[in-house]
PDB file of C-alpha atoms in Angstrom:
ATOM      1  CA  UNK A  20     -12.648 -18.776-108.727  1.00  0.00           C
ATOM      2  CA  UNK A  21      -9.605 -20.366-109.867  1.00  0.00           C
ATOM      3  CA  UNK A  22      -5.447 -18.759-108.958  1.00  0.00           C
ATOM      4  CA  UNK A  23      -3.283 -19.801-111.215  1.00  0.00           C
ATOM      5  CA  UNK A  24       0.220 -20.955-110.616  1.00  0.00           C
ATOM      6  CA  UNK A  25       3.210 -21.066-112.626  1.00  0.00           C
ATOM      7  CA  UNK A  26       4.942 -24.322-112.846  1.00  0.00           C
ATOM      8  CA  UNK A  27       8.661 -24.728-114.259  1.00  0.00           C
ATOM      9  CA  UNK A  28       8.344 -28.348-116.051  1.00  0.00           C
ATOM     10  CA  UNK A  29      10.850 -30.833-117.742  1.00  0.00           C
ATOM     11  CA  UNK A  30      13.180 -28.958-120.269  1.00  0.00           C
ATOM     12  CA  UNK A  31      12.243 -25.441-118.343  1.00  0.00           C
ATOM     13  CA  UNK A  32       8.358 -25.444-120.231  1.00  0.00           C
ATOM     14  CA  UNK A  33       6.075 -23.321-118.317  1.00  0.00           C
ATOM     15  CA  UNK A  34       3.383 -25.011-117.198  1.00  0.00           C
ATOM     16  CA  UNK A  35      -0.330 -23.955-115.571  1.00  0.00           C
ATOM     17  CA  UNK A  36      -1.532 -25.209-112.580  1.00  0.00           C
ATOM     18  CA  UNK A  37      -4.996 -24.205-111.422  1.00  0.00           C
ATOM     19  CA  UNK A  38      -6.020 -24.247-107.714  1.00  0.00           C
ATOM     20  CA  UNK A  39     -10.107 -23.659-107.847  1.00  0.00           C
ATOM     21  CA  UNK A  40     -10.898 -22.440-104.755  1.00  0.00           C
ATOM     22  CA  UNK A  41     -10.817 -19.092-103.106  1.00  0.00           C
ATOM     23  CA  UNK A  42      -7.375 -17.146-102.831  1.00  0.00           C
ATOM     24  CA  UNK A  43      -5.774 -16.367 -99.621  1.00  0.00           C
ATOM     25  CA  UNK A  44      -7.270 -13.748 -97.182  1.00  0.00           C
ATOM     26  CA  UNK A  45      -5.337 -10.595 -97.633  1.00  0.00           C
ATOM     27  CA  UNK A  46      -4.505 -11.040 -94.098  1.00  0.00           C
ATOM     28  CA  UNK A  47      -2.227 -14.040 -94.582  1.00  0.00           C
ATOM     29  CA  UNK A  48      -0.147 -11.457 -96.379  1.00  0.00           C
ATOM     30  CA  UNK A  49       1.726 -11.434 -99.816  1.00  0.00           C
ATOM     31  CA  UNK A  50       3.758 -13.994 -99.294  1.00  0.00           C
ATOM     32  CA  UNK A  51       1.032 -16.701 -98.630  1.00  0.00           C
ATOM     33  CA  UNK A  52       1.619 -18.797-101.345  1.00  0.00           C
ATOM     34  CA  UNK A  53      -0.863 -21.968-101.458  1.00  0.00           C
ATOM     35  CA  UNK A  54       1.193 -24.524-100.236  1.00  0.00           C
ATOM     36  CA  UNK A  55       0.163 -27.453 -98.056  1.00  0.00           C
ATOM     37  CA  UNK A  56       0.691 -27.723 -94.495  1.00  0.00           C
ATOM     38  CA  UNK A  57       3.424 -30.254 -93.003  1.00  0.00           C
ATOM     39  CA  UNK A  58       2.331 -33.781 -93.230  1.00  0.00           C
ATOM     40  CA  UNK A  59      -0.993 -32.935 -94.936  1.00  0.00           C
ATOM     41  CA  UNK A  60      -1.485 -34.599 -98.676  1.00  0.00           C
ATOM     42  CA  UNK A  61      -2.402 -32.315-101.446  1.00  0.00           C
ATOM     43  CA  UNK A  62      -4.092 -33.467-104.930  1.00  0.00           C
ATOM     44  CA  UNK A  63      -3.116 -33.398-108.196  1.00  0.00           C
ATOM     45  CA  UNK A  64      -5.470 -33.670-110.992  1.00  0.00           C
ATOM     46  CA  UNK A  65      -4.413 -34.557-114.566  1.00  0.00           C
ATOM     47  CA  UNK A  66      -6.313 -34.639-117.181  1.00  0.00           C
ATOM     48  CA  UNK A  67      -6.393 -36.411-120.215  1.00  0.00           C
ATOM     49  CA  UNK A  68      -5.293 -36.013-123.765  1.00  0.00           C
ATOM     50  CA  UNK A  69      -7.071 -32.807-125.941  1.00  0.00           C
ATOM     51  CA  UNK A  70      -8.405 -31.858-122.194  1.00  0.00           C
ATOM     52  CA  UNK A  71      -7.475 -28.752-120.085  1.00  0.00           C
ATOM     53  CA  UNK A  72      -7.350 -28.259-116.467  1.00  0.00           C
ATOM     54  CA  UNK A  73     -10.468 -26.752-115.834  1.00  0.00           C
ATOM     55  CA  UNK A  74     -12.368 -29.911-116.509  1.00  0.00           C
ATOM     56  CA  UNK A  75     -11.401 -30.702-113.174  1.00  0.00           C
ATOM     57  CA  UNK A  76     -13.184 -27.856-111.719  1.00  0.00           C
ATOM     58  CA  UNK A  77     -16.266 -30.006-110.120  1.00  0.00           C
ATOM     59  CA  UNK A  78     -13.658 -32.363-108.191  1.00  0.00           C
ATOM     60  CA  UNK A  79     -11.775 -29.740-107.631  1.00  0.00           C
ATOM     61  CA  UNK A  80     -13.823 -27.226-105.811  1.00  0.00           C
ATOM     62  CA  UNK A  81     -15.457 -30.303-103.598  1.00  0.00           C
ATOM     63  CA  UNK A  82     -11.809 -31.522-102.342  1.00  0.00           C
ATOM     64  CA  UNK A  83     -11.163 -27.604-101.782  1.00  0.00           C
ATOM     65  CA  UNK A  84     -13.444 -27.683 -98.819  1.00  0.00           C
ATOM     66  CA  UNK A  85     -10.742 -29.514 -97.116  1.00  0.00           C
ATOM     67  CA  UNK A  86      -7.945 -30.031 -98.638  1.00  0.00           C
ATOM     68  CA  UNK A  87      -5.849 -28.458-101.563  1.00  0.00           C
ATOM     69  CA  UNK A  88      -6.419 -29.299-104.902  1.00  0.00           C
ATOM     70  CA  UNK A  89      -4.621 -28.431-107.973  1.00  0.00           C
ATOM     71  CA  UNK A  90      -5.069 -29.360-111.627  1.00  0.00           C
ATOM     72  CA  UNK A  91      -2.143 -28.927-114.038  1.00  0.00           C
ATOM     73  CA  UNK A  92      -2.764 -27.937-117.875  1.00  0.00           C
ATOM     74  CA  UNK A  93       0.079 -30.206-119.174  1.00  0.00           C
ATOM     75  CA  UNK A  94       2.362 -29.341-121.713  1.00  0.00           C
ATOM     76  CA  UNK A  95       0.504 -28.736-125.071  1.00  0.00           C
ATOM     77  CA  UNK A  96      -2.786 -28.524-123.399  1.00  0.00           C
ATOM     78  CA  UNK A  97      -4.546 -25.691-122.069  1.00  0.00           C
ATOM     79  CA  UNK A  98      -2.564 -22.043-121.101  1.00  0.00           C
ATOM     80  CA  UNK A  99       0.659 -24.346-120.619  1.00  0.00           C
ATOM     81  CA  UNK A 100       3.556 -23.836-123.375  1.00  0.00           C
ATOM     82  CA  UNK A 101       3.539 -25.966-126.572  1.00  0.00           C
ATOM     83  CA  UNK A 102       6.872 -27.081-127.345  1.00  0.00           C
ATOM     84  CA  UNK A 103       7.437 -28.563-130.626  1.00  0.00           C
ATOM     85  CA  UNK A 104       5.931 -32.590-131.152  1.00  0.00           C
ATOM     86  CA  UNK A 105       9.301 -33.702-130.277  1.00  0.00           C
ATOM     87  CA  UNK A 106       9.080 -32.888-126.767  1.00  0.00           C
ATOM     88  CA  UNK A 107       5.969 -34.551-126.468  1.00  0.00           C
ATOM     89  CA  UNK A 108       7.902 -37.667-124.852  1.00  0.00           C
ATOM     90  CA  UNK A 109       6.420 -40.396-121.816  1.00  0.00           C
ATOM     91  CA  UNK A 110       9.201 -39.007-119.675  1.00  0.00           C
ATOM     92  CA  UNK A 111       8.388 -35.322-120.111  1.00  0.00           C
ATOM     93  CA  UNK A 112       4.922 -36.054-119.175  1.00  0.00           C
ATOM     94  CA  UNK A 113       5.805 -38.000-116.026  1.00  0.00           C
ATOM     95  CA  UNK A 114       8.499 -35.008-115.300  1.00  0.00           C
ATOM     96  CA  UNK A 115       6.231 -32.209-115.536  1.00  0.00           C
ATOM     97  CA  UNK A 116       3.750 -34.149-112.877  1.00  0.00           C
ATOM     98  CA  UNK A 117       6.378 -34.542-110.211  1.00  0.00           C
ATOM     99  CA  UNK A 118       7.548 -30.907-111.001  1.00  0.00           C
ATOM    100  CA  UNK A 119       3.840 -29.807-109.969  1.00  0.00           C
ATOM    101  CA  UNK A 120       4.151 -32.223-107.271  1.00  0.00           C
ATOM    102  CA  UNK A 121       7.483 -30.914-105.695  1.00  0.00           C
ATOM    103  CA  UNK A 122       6.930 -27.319-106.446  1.00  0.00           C
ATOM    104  CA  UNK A 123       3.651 -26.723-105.167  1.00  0.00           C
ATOM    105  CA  UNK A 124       4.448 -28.592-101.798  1.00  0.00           C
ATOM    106  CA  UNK A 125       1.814 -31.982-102.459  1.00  0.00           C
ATOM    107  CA  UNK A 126       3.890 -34.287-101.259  1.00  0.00           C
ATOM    108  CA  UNK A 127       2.804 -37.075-100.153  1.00  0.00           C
ATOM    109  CA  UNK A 128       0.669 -36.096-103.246  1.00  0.00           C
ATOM    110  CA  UNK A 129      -3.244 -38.340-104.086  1.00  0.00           C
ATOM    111  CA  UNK A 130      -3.169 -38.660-108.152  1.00  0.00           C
ATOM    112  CA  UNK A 131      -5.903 -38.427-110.126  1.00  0.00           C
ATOM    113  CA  UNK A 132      -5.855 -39.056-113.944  1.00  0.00           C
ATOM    114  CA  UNK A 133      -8.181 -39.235-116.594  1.00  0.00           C
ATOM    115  CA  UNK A 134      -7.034 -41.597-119.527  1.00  0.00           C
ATOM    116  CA  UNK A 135      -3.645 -40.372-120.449  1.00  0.00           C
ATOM    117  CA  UNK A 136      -3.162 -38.074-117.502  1.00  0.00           C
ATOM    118  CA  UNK A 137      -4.158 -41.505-115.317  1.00  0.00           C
ATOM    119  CA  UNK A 138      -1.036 -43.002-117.191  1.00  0.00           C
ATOM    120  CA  UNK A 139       1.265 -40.471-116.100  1.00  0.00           C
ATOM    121  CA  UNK A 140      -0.193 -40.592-112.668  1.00  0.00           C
ATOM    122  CA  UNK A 141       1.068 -43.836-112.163  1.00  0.00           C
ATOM    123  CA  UNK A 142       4.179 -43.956-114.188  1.00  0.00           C
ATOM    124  CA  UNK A 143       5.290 -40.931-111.788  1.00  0.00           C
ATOM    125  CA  UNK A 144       3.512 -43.377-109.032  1.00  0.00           C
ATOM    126  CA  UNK A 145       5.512 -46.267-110.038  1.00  0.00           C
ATOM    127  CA  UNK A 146       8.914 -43.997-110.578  1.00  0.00           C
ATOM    128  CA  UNK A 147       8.857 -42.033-107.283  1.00  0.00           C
ATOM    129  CA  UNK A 148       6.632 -43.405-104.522  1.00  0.00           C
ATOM    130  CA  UNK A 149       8.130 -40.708-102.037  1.00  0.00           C
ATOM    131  CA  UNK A 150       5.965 -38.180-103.615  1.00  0.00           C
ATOM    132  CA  UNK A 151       2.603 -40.341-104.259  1.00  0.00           C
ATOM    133  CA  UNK A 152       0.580 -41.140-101.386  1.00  0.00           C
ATOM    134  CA  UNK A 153      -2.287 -42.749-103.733  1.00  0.00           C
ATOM    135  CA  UNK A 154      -3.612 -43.075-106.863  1.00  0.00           C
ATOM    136  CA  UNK A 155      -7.229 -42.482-108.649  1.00  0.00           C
ATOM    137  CA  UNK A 156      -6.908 -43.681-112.302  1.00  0.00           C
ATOM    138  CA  UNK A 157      -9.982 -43.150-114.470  1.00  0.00           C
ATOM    139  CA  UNK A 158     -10.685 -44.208-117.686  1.00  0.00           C
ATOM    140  CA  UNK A 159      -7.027 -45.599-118.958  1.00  0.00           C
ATOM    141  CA  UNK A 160      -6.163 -49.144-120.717  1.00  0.00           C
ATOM    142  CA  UNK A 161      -3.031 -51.022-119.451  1.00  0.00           C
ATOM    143  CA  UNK A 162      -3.152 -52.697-122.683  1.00  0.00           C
ATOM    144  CA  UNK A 163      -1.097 -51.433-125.746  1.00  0.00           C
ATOM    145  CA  UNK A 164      -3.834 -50.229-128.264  1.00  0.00           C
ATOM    146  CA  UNK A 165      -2.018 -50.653-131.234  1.00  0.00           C
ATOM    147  CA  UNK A 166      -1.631 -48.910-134.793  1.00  0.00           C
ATOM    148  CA  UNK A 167      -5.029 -49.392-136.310  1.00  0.00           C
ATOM    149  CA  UNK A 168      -5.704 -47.136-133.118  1.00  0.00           C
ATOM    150  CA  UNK A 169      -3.731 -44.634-133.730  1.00  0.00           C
ATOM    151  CA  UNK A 170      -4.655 -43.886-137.535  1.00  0.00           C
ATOM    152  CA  UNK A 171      -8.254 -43.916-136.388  1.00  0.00           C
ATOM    153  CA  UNK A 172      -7.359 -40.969-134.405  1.00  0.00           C
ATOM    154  CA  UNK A 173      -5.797 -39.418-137.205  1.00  0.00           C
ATOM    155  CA  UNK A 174      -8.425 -39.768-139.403  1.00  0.00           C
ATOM    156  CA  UNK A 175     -10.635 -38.586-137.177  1.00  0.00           C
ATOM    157  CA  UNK A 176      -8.845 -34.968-136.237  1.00  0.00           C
ATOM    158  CA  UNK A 177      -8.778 -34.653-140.124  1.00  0.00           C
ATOM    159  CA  UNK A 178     -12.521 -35.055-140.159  1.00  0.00           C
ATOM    160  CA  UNK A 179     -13.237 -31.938-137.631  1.00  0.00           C
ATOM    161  CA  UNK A 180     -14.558 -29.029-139.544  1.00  0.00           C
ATOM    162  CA  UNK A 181     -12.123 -26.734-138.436  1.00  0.00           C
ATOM    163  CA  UNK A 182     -12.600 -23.826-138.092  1.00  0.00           C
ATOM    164  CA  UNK A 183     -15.566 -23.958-136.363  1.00  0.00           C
ATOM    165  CA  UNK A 184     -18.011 -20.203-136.785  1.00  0.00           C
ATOM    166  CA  UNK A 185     -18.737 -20.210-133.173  1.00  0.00           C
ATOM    167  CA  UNK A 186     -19.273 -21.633-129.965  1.00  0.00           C
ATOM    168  CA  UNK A 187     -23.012 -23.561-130.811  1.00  0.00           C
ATOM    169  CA  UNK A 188     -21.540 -25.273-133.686  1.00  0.00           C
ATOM    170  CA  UNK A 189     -18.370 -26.609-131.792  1.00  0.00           C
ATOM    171  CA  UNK A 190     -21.104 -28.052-129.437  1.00  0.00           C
ATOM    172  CA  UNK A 191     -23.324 -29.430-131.961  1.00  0.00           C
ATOM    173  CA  UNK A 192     -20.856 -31.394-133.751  1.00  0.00           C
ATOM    174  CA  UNK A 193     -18.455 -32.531-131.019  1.00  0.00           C
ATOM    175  CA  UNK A 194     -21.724 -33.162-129.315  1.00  0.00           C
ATOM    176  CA  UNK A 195     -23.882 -34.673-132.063  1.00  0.00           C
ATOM    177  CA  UNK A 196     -22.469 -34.835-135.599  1.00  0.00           C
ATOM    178  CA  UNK A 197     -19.049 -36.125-135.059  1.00  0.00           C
ATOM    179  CA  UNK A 198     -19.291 -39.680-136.396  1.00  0.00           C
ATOM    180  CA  UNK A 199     -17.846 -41.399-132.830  1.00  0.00           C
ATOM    181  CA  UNK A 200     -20.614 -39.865-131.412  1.00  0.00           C
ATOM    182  CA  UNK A 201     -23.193 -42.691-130.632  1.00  0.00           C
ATOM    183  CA  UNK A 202     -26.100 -40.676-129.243  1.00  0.00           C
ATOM    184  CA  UNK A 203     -26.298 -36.939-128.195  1.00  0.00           C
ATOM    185  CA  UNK A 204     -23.878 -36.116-125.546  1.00  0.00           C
ATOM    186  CA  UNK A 205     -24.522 -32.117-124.677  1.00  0.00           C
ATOM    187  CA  UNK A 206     -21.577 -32.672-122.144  1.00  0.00           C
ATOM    188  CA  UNK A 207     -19.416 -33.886-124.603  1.00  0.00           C
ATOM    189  CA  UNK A 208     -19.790 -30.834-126.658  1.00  0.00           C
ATOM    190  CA  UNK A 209     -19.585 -28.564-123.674  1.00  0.00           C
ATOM    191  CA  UNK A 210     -15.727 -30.393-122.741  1.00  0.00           C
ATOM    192  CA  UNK A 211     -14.734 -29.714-126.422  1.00  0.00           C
ATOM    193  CA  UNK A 212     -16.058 -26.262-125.930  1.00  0.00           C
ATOM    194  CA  UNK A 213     -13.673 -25.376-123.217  1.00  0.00           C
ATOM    195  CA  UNK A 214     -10.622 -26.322-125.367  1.00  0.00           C
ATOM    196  CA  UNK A 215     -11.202 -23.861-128.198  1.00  0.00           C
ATOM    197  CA  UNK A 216     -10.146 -20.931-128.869  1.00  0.00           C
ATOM    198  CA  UNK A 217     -11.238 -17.860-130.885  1.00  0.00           C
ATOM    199  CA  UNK A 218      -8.683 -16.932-133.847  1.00  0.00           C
ATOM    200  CA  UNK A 219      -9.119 -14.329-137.019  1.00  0.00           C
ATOM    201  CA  UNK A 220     -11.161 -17.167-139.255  1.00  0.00           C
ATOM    202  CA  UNK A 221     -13.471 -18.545-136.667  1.00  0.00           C
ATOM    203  CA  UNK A 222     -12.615 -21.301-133.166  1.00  0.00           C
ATOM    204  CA  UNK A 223      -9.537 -23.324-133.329  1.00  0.00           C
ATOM    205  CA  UNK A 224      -8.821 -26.110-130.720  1.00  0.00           C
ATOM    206  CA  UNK A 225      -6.058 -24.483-127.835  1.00  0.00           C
ATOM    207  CA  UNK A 226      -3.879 -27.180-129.115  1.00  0.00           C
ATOM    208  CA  UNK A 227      -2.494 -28.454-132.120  1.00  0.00           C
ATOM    209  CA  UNK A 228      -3.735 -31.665-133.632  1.00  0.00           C
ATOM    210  CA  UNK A 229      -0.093 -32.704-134.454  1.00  0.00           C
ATOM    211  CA  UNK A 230       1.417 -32.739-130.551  1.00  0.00           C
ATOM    212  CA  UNK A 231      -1.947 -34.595-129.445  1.00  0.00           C
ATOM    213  CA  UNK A 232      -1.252 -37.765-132.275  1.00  0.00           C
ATOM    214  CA  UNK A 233       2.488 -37.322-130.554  1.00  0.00           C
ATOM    215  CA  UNK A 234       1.518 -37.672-127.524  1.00  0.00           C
ATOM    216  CA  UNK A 235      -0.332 -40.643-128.089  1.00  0.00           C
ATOM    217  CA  UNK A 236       2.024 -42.186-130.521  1.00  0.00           C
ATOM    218  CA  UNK A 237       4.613 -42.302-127.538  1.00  0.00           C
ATOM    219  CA  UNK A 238       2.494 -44.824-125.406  1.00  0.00           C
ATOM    220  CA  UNK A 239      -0.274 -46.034-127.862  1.00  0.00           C
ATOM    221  CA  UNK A 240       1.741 -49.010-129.088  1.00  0.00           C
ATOM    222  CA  UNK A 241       3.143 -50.371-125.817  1.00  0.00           C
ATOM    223  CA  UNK A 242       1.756 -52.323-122.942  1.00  0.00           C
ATOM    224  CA  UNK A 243       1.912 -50.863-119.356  1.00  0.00           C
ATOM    225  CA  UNK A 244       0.938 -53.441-116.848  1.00  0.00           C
ATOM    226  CA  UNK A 245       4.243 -54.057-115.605  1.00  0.00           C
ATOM    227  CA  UNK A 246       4.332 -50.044-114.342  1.00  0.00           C
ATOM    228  CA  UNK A 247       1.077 -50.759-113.152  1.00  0.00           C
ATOM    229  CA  UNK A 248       2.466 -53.287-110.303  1.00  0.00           C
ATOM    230  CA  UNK A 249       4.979 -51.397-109.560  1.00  0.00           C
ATOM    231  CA  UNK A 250       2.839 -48.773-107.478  1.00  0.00           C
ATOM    232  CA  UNK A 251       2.652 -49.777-104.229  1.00  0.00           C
ATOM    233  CA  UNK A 252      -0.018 -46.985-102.568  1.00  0.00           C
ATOM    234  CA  UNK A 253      -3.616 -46.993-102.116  1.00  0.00           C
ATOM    235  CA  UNK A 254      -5.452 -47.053-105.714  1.00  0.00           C
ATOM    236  CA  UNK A 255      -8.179 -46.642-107.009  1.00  0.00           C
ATOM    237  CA  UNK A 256      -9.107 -47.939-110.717  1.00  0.00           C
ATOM    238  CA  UNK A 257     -12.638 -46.421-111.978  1.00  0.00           C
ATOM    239  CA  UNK A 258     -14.399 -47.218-115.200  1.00  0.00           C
ATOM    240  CA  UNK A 259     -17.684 -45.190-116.688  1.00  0.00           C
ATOM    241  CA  UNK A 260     -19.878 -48.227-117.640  1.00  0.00           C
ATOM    242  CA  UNK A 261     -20.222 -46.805-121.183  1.00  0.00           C
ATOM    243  CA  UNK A 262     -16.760 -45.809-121.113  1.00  0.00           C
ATOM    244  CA  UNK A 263     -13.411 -47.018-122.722  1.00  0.00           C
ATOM    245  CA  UNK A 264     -11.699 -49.163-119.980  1.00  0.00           C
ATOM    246  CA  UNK A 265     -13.729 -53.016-120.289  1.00  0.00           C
ATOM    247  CA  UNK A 266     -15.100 -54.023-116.777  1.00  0.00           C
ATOM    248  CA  UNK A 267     -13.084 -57.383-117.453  1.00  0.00           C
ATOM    249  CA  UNK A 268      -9.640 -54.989-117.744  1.00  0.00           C
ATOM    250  CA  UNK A 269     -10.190 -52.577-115.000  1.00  0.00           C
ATOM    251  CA  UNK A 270     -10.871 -55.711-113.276  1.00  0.00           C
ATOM    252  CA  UNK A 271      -7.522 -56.739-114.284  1.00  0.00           C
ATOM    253  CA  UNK A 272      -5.967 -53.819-113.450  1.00  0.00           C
ATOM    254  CA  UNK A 273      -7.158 -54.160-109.756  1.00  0.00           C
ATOM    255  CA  UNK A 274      -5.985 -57.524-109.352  1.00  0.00           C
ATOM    256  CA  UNK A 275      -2.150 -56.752-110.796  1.00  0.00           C
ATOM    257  CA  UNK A 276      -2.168 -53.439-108.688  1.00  0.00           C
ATOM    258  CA  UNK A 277      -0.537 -54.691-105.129  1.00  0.00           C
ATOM    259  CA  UNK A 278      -3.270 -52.350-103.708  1.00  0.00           C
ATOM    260  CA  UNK A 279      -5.560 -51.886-106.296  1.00  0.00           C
ATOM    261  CA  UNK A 280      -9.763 -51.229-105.908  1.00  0.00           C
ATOM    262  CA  UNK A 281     -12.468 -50.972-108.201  1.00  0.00           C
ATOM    263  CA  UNK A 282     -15.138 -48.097-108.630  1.00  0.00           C
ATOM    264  CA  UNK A 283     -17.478 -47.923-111.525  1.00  0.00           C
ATOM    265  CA  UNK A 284     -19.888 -44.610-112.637  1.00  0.00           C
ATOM    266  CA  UNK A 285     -23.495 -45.840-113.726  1.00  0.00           C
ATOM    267  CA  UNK A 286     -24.499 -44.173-116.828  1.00  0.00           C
ATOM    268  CA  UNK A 287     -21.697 -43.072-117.717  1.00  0.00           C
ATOM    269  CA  UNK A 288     -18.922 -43.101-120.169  1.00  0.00           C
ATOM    270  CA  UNK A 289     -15.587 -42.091-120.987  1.00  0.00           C
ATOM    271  CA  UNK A 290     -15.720 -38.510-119.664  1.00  0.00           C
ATOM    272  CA  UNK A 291     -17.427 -39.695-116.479  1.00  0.00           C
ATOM    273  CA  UNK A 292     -15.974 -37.326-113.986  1.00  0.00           C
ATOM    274  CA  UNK A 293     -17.217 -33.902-116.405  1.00  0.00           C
ATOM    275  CA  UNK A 294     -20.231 -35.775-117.721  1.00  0.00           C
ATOM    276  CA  UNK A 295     -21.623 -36.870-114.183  1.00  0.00           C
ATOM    277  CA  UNK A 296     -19.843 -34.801-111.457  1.00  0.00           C
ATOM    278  CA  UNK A 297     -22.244 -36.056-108.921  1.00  0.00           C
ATOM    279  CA  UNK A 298     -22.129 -39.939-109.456  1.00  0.00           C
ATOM    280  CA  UNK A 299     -18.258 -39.762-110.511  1.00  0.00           C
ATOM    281  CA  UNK A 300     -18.161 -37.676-107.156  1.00  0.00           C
ATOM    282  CA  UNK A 301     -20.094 -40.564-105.552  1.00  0.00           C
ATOM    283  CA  UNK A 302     -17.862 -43.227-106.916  1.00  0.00           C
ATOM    284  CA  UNK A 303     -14.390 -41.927-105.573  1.00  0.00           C
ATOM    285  CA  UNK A 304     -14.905 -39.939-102.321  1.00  0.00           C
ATOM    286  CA  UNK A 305     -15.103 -42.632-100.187  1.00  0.00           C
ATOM    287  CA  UNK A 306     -11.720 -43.904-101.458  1.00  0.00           C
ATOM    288  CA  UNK A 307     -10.565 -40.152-101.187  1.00  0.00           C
ATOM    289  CA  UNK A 308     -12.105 -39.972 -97.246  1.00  0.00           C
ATOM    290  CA  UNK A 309      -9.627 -42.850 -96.644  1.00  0.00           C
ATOM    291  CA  UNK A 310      -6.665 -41.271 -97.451  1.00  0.00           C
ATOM    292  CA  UNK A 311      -7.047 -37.842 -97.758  1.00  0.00           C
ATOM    293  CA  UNK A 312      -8.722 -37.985 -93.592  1.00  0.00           C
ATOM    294  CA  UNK A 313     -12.088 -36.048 -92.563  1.00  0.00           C
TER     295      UNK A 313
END
């Protein structure tokens, strides 16, 4: 089951945060609001662009045994608010996260991001290391991808035959017919799944097309190693092997991160932590057990 919790983020947008475990006992009375007890880390889990909180869920529920975990639908994404593409900015990212962090009592909070959510885990990481105890980043470049990248991307939400007439066929194509789509991925059709929505003509993605390409057109171009060894906690830099993130720059990565390790997921690729629960489960819980404590 997952209690959600308002979140007041960067220019007052209301944000969703998602705690997937079981509510409090109606004994602990009305005003037992989730927060974490003194001293004890919470988690944080972003995820990336076009994804939604509940992709988390897996990781989620598995910290929940002992320790709180929240994931945040971030602005645009998910049951959050969609301001208009302008506010789509780096800093508004990074100011929602320590929002979620401060308000819902993580601090000293454990990050985890996929792609761009692992950027604004440690941009925030970098900015304000009083609130980040360590860092999981999965699946993000350091390096500046460039424009060609960027008008692939449009291109490519051009291409999606919106709207879709149900459910099946949003899995079929995200899953097999979309042309980046190397071989059948019935988990990659199932994440795509969970970000539509059902409108009067048919299933509509949650979000819209134009605040993702902002989004990405606000750190797509630049470079971000030198943010990168600025975080001085405990992280943790994983890679699916079939993923985006090069085992030569998550390598990298490591070695510029002042305390920087390396985790890869067999078999898997860019999605590794929805794809492959278990393995990505398998890949960072040991780095978790460190921090986090039995």
């Amino acid at each position: 089951m997952a209690r959600r919790i308002d979140v007041t983020g960067a220019g007052g947008l209301r944000l969703a945060a998602w705690e997937f475990a079981d509510p409090p006992k109606p004994e602990a009375g009305p005003d037992a609001e989730a927060e974490a007890e003194p001293g004890v880390p919470g988690v944080l889990l972003l995820h990336g662009l076009m994804g939604r909180a509940s992709h988390w869920a897996a990781t989620a529920r598995r910290l929940a045994e002992r320790h709180r975990a929240v994931a945040l639908d971030q602005r645009g994404h998910g049951q959050s608010d969609k301001p208009p593409p302008a506010a789509y900015t780096r800093e508004a990212y990074v100011e929602d996260a320590e929002a979620a962090v401060e308000q819902l009592g993580l601090a000293p909070a454990v990050l985890v991001g996929h792609a761009m959510g692992a950027l604004t885990a440690w941009q925030l990481a970098a900015e304000r290391p009083d609130l980040v105890g360590g860092l999981v980043i999965c699946d993000m470049r350091a390096s500046a991808l460039g424009g060609a990248s960027q008008r692939e991307w449009a291109d490519w939400f051009r291409s999606w035959p919106v709207p879709f007439a149900n459910l099946a066929d949003v899995r079929k194509w995200f899953g097999e017919d979309d042309p980046r789509v190397e071989r059948p991925s019935p988990a990659r059709g199932a994440f795509y799944a969970e970000v539509m929505h059902e409108c009067e003509d048919g299933w509509r993605p949650v979000f819209h097309p134009r605040h993702m390409l902002s989004s990405r057109e606000t750190w797509v171009y630049d470079a971000h190693w030198e943010e990168l060894a600025q975080v001085r906690c405990p992280t943790l830099v994983v890679r699916g092997v079939d993923g985006e993130l090069g085992r030569a720059e998550a390598q990298e990565m490591v070695r510029v991160l002042p305390r920087g390790e390396y985790a890869e997921v067999p078999d898997a690729g860019h999605l590794a932590h929805y794809d492959l629960p278990g393995a990505w489960w398998g890949a960072v819980s040991p780095f978790l057990d460190r921090l986090l404590g039995d």
